[in-house]
Coordinates of N, CA, C and O in Angstrom, one line a residue:
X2 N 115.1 131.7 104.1 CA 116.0 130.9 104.9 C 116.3 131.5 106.2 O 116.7 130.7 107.1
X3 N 116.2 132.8 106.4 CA 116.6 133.4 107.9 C 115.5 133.1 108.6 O 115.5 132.5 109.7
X4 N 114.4 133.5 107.7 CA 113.1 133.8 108.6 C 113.0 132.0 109.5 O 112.7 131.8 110.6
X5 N 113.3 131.2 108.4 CA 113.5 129.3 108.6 C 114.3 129.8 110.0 O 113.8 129.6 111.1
X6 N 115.6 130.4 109.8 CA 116.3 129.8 111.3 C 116.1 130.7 112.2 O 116.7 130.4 113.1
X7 N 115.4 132.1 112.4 CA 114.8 132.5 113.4 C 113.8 131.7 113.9 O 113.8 131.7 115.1
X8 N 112.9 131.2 113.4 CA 112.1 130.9 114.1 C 112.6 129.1 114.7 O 112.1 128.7 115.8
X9 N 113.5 128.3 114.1 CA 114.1 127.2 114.5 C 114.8 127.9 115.5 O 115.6 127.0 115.9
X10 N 115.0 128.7 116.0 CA 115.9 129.1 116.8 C 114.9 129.7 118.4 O 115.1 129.3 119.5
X11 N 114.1 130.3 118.0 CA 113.1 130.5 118.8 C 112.4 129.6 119.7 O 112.0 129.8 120.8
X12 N 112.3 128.5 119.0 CA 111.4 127.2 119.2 C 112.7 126.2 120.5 O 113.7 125.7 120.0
X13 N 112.5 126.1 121.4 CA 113.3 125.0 122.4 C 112.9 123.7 121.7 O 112.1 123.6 120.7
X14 N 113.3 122.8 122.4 CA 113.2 121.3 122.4 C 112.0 121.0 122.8 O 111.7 121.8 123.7
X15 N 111.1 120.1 122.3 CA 109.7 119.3 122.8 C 110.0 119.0 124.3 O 111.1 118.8 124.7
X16 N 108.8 119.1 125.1 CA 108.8 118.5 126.0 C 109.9 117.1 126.5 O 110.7 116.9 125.6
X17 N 109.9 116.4 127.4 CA 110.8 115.8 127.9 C 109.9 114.1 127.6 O 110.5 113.1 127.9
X18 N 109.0 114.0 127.2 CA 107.8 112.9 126.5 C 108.2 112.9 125.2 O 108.1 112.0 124.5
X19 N 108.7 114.1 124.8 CA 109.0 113.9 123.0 C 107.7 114.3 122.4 O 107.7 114.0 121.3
X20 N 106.7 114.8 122.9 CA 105.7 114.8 122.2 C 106.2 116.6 121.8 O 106.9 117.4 122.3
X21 N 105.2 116.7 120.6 CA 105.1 118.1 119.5 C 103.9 118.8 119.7 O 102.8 118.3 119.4
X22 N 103.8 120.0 120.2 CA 102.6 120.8 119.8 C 102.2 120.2 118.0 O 103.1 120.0 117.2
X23 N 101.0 120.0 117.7 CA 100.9 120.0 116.4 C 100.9 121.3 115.6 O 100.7 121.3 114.4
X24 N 101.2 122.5 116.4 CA 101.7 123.7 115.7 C 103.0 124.0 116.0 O 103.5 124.9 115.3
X25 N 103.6 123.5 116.7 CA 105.3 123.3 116.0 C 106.0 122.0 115.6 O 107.1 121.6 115.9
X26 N 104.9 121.2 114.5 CA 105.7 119.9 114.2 C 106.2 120.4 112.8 O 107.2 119.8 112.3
X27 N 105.7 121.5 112.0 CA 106.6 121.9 110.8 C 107.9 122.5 111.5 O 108.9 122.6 110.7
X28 N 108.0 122.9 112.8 CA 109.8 124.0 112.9 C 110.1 122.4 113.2 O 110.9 122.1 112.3
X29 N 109.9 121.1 114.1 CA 110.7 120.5 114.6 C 111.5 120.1 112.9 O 112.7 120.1 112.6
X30 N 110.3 119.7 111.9 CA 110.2 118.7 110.5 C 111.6 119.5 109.9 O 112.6 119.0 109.6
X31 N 111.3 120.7 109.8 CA 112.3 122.0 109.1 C 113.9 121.5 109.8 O 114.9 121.1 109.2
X32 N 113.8 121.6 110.9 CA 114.9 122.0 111.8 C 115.9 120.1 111.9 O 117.1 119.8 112.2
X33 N 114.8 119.3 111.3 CA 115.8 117.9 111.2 C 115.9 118.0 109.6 O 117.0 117.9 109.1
X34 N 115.4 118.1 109.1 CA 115.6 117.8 107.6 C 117.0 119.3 107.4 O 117.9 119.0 106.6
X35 N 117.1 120.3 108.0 CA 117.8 120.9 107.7 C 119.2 120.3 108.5 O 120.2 120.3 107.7
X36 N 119.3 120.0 109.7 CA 121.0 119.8 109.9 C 121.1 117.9 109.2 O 122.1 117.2 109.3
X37 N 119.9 117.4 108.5 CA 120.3 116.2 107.9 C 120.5 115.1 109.0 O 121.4 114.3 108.9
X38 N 119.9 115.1 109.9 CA 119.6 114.0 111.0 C 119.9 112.6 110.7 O 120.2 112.5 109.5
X39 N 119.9 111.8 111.2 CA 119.7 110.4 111.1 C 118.8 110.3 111.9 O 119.0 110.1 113.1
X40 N 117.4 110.5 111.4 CA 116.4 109.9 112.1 C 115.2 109.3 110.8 O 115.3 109.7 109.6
X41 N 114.5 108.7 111.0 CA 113.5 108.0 110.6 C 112.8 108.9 110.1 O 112.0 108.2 109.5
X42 N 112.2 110.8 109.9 CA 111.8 111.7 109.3 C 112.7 111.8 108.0 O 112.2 112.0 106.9
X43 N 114.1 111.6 108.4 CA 115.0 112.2 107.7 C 115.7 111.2 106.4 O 116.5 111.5 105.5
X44 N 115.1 109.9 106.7 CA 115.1 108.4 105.7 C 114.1 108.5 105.3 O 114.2 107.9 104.3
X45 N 112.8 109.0 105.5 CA 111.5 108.8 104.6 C 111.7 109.9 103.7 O 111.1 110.0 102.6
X46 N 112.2 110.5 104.0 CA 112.3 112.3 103.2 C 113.5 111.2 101.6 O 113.3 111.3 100.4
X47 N 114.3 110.6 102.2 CA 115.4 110.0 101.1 C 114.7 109.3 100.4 O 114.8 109.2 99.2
X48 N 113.7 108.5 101.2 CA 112.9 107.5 100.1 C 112.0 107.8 99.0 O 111.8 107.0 98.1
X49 N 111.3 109.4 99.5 CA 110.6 109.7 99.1 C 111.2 110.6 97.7 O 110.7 110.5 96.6
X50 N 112.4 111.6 97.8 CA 113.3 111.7 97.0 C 113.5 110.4 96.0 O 113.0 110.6 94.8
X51 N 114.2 109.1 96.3 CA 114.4 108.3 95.5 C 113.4 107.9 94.3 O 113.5 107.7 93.1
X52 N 112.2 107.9 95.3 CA 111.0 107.3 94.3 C 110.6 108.5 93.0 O 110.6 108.1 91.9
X53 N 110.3 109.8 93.3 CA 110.2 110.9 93.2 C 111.6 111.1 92.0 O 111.7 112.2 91.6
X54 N 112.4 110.1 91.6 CA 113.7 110.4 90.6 C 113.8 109.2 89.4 O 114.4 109.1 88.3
X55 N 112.5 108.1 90.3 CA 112.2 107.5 88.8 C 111.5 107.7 87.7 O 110.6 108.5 87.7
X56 N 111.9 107.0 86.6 CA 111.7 107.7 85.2 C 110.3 107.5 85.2 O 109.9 107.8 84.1
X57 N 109.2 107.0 86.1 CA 107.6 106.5 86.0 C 107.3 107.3 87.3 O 106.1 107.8 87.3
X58 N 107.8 107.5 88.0 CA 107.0 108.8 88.8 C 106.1 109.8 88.4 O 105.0 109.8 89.0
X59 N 106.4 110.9 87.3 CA 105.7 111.8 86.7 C 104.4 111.5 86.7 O 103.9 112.6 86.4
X60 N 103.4 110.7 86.8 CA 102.0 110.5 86.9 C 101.6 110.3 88.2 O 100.5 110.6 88.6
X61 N 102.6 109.9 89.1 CA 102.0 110.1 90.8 C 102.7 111.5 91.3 O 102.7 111.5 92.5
X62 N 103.3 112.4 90.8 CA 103.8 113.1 91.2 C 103.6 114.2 92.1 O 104.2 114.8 93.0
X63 N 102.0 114.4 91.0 CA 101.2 115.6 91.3 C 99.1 115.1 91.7 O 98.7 114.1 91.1
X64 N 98.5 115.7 92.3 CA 97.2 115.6 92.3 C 96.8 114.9 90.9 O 97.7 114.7 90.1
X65 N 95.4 114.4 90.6 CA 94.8 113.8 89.4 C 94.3 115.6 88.8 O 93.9 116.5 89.6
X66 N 94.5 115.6 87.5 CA 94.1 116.8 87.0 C 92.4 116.2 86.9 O 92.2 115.2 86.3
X67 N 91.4 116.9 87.6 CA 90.4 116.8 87.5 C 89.5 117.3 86.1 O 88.3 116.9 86.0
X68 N 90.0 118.0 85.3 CA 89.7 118.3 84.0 C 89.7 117.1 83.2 O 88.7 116.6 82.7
X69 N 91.1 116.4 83.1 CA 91.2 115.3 82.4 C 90.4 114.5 82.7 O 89.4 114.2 82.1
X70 N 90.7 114.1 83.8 CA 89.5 112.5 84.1 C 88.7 113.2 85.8 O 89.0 113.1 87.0
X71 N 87.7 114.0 85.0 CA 86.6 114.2 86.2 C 85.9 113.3 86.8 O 85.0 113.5 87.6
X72 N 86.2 112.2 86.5 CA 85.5 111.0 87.4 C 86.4 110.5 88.6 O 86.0 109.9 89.6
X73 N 87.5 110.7 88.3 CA 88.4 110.8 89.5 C 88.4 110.6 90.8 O 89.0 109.8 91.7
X74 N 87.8 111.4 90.8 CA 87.4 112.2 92.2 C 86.0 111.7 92.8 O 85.7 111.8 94.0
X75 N 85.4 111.2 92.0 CA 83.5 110.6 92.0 C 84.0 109.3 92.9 O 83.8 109.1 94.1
X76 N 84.9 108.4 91.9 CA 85.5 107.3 92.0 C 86.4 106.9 93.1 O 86.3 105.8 93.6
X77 N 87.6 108.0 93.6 CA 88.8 107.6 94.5 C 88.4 108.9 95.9 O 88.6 110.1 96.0
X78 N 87.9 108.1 96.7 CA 87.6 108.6 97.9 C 88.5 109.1 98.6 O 88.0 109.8 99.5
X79 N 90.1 109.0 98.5 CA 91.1 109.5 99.6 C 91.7 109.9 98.1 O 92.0 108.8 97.6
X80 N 92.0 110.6 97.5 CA 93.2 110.9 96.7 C 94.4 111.1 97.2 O 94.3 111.4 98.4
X81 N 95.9 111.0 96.8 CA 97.2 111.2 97.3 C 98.0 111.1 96.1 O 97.9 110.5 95.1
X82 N 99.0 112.0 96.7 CA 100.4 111.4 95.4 C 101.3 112.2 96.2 O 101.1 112.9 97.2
X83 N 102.6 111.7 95.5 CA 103.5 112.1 95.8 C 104.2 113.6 96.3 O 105.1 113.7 97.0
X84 N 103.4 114.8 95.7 CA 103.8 115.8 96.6 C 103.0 116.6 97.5 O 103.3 117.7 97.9
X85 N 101.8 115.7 97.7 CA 101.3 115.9 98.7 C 101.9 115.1 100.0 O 101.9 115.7 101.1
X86 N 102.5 113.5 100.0 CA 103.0 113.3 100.6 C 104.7 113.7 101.1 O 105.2 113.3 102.1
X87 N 105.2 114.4 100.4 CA 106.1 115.5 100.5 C 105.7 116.4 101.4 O 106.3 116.4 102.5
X88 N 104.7 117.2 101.2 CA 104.5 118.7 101.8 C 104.3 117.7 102.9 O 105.2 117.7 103.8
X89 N 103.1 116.9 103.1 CA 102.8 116.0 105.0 C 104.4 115.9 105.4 O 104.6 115.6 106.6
X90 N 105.1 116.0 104.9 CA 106.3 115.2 105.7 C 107.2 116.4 106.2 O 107.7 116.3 107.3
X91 N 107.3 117.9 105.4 CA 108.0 118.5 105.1 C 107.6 119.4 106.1 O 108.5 120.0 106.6
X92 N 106.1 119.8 106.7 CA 105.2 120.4 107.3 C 105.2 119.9 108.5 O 104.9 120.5 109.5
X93 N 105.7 118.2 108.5 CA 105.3 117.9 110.2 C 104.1 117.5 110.1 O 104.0 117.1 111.3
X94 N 103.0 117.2 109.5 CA 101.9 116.6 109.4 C 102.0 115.1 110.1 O 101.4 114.8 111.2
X95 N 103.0 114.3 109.3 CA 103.5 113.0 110.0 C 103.6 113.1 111.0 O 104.0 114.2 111.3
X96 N 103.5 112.0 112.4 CA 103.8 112.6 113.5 C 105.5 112.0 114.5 O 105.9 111.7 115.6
X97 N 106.1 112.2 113.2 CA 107.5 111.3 113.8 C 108.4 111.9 114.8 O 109.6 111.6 115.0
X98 N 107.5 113.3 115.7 CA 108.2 113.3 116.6 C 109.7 114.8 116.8 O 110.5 115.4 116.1
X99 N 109.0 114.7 118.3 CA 110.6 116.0 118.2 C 112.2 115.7 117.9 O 113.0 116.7 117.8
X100 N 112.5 114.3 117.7 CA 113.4 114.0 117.4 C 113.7 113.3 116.2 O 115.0 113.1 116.1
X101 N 112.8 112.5 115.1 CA 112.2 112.6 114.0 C 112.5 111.1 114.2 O 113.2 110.6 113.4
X102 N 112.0 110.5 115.2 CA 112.2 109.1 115.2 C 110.8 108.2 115.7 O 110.7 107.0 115.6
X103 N 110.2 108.9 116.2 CA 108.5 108.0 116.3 C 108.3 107.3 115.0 O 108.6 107.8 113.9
X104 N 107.7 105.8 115.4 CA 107.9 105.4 114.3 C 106.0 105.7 113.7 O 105.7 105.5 112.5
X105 N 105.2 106.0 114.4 CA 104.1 106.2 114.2 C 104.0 107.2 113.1 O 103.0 107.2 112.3
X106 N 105.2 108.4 113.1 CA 104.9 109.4 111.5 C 105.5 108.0 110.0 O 105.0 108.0 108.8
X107 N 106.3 107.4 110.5 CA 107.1 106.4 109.5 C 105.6 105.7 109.2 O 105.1 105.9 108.0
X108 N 104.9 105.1 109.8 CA 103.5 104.0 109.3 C 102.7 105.3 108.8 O 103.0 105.3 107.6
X109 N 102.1 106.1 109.1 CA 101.2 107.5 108.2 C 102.4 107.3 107.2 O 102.4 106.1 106.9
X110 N 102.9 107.7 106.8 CA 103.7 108.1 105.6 C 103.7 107.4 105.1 O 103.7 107.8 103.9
X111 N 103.9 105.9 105.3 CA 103.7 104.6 104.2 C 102.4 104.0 104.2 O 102.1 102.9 103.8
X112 N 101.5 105.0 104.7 CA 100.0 104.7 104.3 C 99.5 105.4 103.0 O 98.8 105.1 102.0
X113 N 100.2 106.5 103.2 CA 100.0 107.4 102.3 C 100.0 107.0 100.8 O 99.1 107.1 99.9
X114 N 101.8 106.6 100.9 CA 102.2 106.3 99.8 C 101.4 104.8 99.1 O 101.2 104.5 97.9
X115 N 101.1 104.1 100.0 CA 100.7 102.9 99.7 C 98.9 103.5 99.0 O 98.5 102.9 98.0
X116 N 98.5 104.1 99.4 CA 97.3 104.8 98.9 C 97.6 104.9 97.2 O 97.1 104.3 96.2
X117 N 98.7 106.1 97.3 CA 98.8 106.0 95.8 C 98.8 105.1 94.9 O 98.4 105.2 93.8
X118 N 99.5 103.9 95.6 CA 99.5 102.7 94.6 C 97.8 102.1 94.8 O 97.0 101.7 93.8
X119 N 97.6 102.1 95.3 CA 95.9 101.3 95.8 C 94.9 102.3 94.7 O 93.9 101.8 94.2
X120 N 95.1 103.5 94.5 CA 94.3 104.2 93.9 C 94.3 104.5 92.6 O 93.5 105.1 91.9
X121 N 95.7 103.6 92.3 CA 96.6 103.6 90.6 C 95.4 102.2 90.2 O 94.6 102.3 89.2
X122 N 95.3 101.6 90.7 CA 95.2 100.3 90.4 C 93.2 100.0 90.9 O 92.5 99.0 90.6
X123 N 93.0 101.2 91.6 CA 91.1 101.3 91.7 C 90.7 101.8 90.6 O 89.6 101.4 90.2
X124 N 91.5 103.1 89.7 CA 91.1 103.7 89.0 C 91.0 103.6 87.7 O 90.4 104.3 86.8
X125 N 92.1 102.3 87.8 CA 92.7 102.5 86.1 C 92.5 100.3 85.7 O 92.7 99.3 86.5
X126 N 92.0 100.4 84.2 CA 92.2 99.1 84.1 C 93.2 98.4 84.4 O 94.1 99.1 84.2
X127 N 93.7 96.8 84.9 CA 94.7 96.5 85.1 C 96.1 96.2 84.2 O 97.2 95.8 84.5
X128 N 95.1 96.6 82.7 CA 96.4 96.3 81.4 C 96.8 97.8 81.1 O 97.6 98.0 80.2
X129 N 96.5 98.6 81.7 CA 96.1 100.2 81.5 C 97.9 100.4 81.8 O 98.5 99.6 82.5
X130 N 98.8 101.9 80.9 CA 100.0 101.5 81.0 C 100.2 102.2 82.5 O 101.0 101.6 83.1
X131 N 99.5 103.3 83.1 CA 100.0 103.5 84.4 C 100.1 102.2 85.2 O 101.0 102.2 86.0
X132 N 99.1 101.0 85.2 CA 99.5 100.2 86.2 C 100.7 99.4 85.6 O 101.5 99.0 86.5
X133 N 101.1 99.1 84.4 CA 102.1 98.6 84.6 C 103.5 99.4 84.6 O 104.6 98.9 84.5
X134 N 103.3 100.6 84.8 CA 104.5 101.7 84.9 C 104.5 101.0 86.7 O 105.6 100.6 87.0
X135 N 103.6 100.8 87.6 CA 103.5 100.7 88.7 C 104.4 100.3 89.4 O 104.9 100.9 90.4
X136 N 104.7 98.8 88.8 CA 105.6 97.6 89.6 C 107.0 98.4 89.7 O 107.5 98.2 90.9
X137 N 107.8 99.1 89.0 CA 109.3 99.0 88.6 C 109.1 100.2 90.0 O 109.9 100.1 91.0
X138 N 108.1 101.4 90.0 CA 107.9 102.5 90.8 C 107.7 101.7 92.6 O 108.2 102.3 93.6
X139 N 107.3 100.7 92.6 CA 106.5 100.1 93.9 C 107.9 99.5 94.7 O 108.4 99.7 95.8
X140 N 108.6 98.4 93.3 CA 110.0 97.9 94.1 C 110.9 98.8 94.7 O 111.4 98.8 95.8
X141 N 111.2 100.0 93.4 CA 112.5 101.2 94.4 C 111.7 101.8 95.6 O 112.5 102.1 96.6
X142 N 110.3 102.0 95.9 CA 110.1 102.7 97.2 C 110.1 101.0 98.5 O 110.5 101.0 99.6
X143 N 109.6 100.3 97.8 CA 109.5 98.9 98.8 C 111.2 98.9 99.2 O 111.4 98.9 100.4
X144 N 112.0 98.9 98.5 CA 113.7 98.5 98.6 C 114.4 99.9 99.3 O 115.4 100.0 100.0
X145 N 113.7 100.5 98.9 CA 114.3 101.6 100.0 C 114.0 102.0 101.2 O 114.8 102.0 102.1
X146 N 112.9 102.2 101.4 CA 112.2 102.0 102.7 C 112.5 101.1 103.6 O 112.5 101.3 104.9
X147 N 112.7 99.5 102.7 CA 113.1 98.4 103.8 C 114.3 98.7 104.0 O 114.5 98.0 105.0
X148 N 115.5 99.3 103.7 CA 116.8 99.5 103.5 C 116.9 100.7 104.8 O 117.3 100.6 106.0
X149 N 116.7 101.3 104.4 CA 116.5 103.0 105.0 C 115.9 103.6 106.2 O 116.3 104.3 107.1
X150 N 114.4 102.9 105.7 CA 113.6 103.2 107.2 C 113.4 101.9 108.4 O 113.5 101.9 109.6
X151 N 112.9 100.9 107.5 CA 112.8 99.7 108.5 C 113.7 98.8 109.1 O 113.3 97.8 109.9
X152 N 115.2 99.1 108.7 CA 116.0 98.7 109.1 C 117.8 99.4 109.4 O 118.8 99.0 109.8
X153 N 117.1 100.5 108.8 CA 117.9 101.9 109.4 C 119.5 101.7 108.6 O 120.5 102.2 109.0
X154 N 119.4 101.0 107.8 CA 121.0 100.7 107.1 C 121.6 102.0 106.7 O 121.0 103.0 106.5
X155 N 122.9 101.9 106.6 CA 123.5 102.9 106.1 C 123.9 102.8 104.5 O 125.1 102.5 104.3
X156 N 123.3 103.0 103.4 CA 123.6 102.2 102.0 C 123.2 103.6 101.3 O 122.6 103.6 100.2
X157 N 123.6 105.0 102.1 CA 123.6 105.9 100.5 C 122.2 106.9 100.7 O 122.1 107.9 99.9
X158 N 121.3 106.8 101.8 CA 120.2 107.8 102.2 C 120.9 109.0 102.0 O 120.4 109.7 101.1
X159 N 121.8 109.4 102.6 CA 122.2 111.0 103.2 C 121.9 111.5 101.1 O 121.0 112.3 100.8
X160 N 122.6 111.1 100.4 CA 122.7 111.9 99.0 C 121.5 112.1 97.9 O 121.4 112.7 96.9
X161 N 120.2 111.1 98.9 CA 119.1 111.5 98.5 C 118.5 112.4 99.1 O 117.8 113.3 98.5
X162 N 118.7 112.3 100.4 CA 118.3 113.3 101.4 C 118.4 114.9 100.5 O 117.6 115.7 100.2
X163 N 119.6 114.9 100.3 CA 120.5 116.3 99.6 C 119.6 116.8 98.7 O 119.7 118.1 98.6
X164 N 118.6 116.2 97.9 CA 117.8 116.5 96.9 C 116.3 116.6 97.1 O 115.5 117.3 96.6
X165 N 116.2 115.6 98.2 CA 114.5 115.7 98.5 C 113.7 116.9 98.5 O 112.5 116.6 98.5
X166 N 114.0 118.3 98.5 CA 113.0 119.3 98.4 C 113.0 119.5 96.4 O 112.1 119.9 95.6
X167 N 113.9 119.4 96.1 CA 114.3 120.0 94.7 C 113.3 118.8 93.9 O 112.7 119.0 92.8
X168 N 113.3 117.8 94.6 CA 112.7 116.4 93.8 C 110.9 116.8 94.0 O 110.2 117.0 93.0
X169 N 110.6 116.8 95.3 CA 109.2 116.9 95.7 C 108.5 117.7 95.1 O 107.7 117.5 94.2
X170 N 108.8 119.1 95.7 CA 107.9 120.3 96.3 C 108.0 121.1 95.6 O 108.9 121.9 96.1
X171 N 107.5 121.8 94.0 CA 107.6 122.4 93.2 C 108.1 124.0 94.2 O 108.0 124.1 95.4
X172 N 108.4 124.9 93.4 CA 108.4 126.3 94.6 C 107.4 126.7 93.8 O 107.1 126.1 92.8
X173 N 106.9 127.5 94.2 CA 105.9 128.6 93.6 C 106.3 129.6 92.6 O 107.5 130.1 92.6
X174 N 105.7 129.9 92.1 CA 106.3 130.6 90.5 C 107.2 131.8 91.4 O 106.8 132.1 92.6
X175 N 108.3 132.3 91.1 CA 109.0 133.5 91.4 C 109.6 132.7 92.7 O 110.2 133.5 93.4
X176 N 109.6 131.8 93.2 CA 109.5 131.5 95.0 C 111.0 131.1 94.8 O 111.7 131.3 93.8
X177 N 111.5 130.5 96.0 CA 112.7 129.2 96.4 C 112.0 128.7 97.5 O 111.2 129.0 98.4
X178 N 112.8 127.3 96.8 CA 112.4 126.3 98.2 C 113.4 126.8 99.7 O 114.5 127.3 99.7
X179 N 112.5 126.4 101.0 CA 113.3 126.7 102.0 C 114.8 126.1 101.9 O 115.2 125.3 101.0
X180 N 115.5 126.6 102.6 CA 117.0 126.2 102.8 C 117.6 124.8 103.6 O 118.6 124.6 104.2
X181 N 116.8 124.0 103.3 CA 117.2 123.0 104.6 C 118.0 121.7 104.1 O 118.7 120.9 104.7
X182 N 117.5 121.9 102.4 CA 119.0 121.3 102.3 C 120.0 121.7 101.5 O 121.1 121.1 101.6

């Protein structure tokens, strides 16, 4: 967490265009998710939290175990899930900007997610129980997103926000997650 705010500390403001070196869009991603911004980085991180806390998550949560179904991978050309689209968000990958408000990282990040659902439903029969775990998973990220990010409401983001790393981004055996929230 020091090493987190030395180097947030080191790093000035983006350019006066708002645009990001794409090797400092992880300190900008770090440095809003950590003072809890209201910005459109910092509502997708809540949404992503939210979805990430339903009881049907656990199957998008992580990569496809390629052992189990080695066809997988033969089959679904772009793979994604959920804590891959975590780490893109958490790293700055998205490109939402030195002030976490481009809405262009907000559409990547609901391409993403929308992949996972598109890839539930390429891969698996349609009576199959992950696609019908699907719908209940599809409405909380649709209802929050439209809530949150597309219309910027104030209805309760910030206490998702609070948990988004603990929800996502496993730490690494012995590790902690960074400090940011």
């Amino acid at each position: 967490s020091s090493t987190l705010q030395a180097q947030l500390s080191r790093h000035g403001p983006a350019g006066s265009n708002g645009h990001v070196r794409p090797s400092d869009r992880h300190i900008h991603a770090q440095r809003l998710l950590h003072s809890r911004a209201d910005c459109l980085l910092c509502r997708a991180a809540a949404v992503l939290a939210r979805v990430a806390s339903h009881p049907h998550s656990p199957p998008f949560s992580a990569p496809v175990d390629a052992e189990l179904f080695p066809e997988y991978y033969e089959r679904v050309a772009q793979p994604m899930d959920l804590r891959t689209v975590a780490a893109k968000l958490s790293s700055g990958t998205y490109n939402f900007g030195a002030d976490g408000r481009a809405e262009a990282g907000a559409k990547q990040m609901l391409g993403d997610v929308l992949l996972i659902w598109r890839n539930c439903r390429a891969f698996n029969p349609p009576r199959a129980s992950i696609v019908r775990m699907l719908a209940p998973i599809e409405d909380t990220f649709r209802d929050a997103w439209a809530n949150w990010v597309e219309t910027e409401a104030d209805s309760g983001w910030e206490e998702w926000l609070r948990c988004a790393s603990r929800l996502l981004v496993a730490p690494p055996f012995g590790g902690k997650l960074p400090g940011f929230v």
